[in-house]
Short mmCIF file of C-alpha atoms and ligand atoms in Angstrom, two decimals:
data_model
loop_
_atom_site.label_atom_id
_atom_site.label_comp_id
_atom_site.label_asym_id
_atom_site.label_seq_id
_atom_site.Cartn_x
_atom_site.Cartn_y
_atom_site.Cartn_z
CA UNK A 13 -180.25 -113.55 -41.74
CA UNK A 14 -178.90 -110.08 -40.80
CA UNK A 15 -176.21 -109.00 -42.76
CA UNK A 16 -173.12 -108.70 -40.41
CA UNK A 17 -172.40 -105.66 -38.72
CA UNK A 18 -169.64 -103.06 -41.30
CA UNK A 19 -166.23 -102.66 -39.66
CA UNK A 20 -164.82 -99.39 -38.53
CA UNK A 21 -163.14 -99.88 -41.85
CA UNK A 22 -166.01 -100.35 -43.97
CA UNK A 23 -168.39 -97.69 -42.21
CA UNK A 24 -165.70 -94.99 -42.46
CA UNK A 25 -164.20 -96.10 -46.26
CA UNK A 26 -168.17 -95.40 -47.53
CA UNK A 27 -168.56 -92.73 -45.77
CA UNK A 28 -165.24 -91.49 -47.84
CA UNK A 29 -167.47 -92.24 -50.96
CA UNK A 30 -170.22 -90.32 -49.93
CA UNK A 31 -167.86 -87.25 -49.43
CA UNK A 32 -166.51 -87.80 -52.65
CA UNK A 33 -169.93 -87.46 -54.59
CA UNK A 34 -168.91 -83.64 -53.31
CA UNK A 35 -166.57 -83.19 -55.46
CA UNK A 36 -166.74 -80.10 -58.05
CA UNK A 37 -164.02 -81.14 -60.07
CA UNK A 38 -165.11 -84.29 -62.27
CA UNK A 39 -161.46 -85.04 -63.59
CA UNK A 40 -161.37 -87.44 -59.54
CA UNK A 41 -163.94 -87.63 -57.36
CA UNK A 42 -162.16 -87.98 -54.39
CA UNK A 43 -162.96 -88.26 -50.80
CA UNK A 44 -161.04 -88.30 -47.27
CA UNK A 45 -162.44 -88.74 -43.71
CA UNK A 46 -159.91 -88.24 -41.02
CA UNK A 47 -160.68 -90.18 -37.94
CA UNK A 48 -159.66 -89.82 -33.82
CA UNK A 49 -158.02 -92.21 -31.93
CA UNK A 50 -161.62 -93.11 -30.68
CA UNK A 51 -163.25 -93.55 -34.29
CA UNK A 52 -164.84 -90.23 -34.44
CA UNK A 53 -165.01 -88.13 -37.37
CA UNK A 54 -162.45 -84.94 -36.99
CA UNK A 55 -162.46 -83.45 -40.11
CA UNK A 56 -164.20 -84.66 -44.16
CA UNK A 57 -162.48 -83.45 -47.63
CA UNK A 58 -163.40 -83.65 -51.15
CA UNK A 59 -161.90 -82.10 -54.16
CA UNK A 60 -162.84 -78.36 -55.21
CA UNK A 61 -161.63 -74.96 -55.62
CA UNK A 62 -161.11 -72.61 -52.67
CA UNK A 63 -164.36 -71.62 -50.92
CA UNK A 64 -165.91 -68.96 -52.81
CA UNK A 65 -164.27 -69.28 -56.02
CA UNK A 66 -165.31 -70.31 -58.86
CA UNK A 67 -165.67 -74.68 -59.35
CA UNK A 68 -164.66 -76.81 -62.42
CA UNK A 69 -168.25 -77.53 -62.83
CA UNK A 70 -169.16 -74.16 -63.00
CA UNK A 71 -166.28 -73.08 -65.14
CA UNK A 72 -164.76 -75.55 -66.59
CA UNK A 73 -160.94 -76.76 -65.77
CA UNK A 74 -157.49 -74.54 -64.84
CA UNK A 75 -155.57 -76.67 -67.01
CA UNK A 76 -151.72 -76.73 -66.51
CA UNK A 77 -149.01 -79.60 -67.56
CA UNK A 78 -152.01 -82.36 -67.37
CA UNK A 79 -153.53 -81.39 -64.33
CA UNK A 80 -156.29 -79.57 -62.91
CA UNK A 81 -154.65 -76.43 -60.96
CA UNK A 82 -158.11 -74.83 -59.48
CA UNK A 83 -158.54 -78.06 -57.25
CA UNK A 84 -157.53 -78.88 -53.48
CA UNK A 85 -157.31 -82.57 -53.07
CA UNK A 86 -159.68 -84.02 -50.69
CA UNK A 87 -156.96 -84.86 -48.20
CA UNK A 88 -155.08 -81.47 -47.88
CA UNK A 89 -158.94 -80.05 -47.80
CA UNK A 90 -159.85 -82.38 -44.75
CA UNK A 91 -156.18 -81.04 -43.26
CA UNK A 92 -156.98 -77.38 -44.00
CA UNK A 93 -160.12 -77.36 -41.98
CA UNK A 94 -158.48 -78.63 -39.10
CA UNK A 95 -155.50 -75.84 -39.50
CA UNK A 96 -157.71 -73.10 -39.94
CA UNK A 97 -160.26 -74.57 -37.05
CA UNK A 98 -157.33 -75.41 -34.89
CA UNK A 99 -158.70 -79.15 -34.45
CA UNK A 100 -155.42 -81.51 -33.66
CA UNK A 101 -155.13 -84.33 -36.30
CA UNK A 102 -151.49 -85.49 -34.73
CA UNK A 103 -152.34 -89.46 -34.53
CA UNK A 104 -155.26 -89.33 -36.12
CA UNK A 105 -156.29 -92.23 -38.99
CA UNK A 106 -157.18 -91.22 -42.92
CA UNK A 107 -159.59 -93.03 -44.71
CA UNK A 108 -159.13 -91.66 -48.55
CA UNK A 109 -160.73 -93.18 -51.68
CA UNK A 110 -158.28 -92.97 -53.57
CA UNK A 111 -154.29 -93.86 -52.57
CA UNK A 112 -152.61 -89.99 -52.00
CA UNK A 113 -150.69 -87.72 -54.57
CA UNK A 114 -147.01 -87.04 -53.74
CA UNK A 115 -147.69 -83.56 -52.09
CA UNK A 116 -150.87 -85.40 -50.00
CA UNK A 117 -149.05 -87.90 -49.12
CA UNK A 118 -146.36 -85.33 -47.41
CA UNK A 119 -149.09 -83.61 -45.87
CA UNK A 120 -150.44 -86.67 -44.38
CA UNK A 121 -146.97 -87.83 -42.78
CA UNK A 122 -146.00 -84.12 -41.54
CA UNK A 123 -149.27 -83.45 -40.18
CA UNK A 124 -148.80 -86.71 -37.97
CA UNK A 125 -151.12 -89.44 -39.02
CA UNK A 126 -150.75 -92.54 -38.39
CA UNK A 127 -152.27 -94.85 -40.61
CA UNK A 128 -153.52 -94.73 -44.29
CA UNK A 129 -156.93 -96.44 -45.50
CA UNK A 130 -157.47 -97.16 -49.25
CA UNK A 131 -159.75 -97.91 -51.81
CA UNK A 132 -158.45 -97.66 -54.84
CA UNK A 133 -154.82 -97.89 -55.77
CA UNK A 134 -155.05 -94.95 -58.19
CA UNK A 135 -151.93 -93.54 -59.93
CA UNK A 136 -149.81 -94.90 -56.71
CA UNK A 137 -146.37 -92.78 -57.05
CA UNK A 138 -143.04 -94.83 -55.48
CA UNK A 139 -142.09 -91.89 -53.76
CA UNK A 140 -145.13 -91.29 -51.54
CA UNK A 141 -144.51 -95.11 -51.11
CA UNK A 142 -140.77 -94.67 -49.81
CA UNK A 143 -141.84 -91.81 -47.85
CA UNK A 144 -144.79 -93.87 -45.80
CA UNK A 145 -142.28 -97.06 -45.72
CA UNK A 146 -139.34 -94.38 -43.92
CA UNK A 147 -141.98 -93.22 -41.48
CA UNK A 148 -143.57 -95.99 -40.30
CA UNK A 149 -147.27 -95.40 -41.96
CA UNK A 150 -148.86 -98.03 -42.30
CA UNK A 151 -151.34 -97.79 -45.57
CA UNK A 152 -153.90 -100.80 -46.30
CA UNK A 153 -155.91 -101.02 -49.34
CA UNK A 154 -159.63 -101.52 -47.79
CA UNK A 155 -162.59 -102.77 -50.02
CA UNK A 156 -165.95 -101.93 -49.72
CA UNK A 157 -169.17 -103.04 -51.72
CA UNK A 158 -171.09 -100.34 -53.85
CA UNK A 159 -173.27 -97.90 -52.26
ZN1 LIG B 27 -160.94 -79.24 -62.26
ZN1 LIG B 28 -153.38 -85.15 -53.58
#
């Protein structure tokens, strides 16, 4: 029998695992896909330093209070893209592997989208959770099978 058709939800929360395989920074491998109103793909992030400098794998971690400092979180790099390629991502839908930081999270909300996609409830801070409750984003934990 053929195996049923993958959800919107499905095709675009792997695809967030394939982006996260990107990742230069082995402390999270991390991956966003931010999606149109029309499921097209606007902009993809995974975690690494800034272009052109040097990566954790390369060099090894910036290490500072328990966290990695060289990194940009998959999210704020899919965001980043779109600011510095002037591509609108007001409305738009974020499939993320991994539930946001804090400081993602308020990226997410003041960049405009609309809904939050989930794989794993990682670290989930009750903050970013009060701050997607007061604005009205939706977030819904989405699981997929392995690649
Ligand atoms: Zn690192
Ligand atoms: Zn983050």
């Amino acid at each position: 029998m053929a195996k049923d058709r993958l959800s919107w939800q499905e095709y675009f929360m792997k695809l967030a695992k394939n982006v996260a395989m990107r990742g230069t920074c082995d402390r999270a491998y991390v991956g966003c896909v931010i999606v149109n109103e029309e499921n097209r793909i606007v902009s993809t992030g995974y975690n690494g330093s800034i272009k052109g400098n040097p990566h954790c794998d390369e060099v090894g971690h910036t290490m500072r209070d328990g966290h990695c400092i060289a990194t940009i979180h998959a999210e704020m790099n899919a965001l980043l893209y779109c600011a510095k390629e002037g591509i609108k991502v007001n409305e738009c839908i974020c499939y993320v592997t991994h539930f946001p930081c804090l400081n993602c999270t308020k990226a997410l909300i003041q960049a405009g989208i609309r809904k939050i996609y989930y794989n794993e409830a990682y670290r989930v801070d009750d903050y970013a959770l009060e701050l997607l409750d007061r604005n009205n984003i939706p977030y819904e934990k989405i699981e997929v099978d392995e690649l």
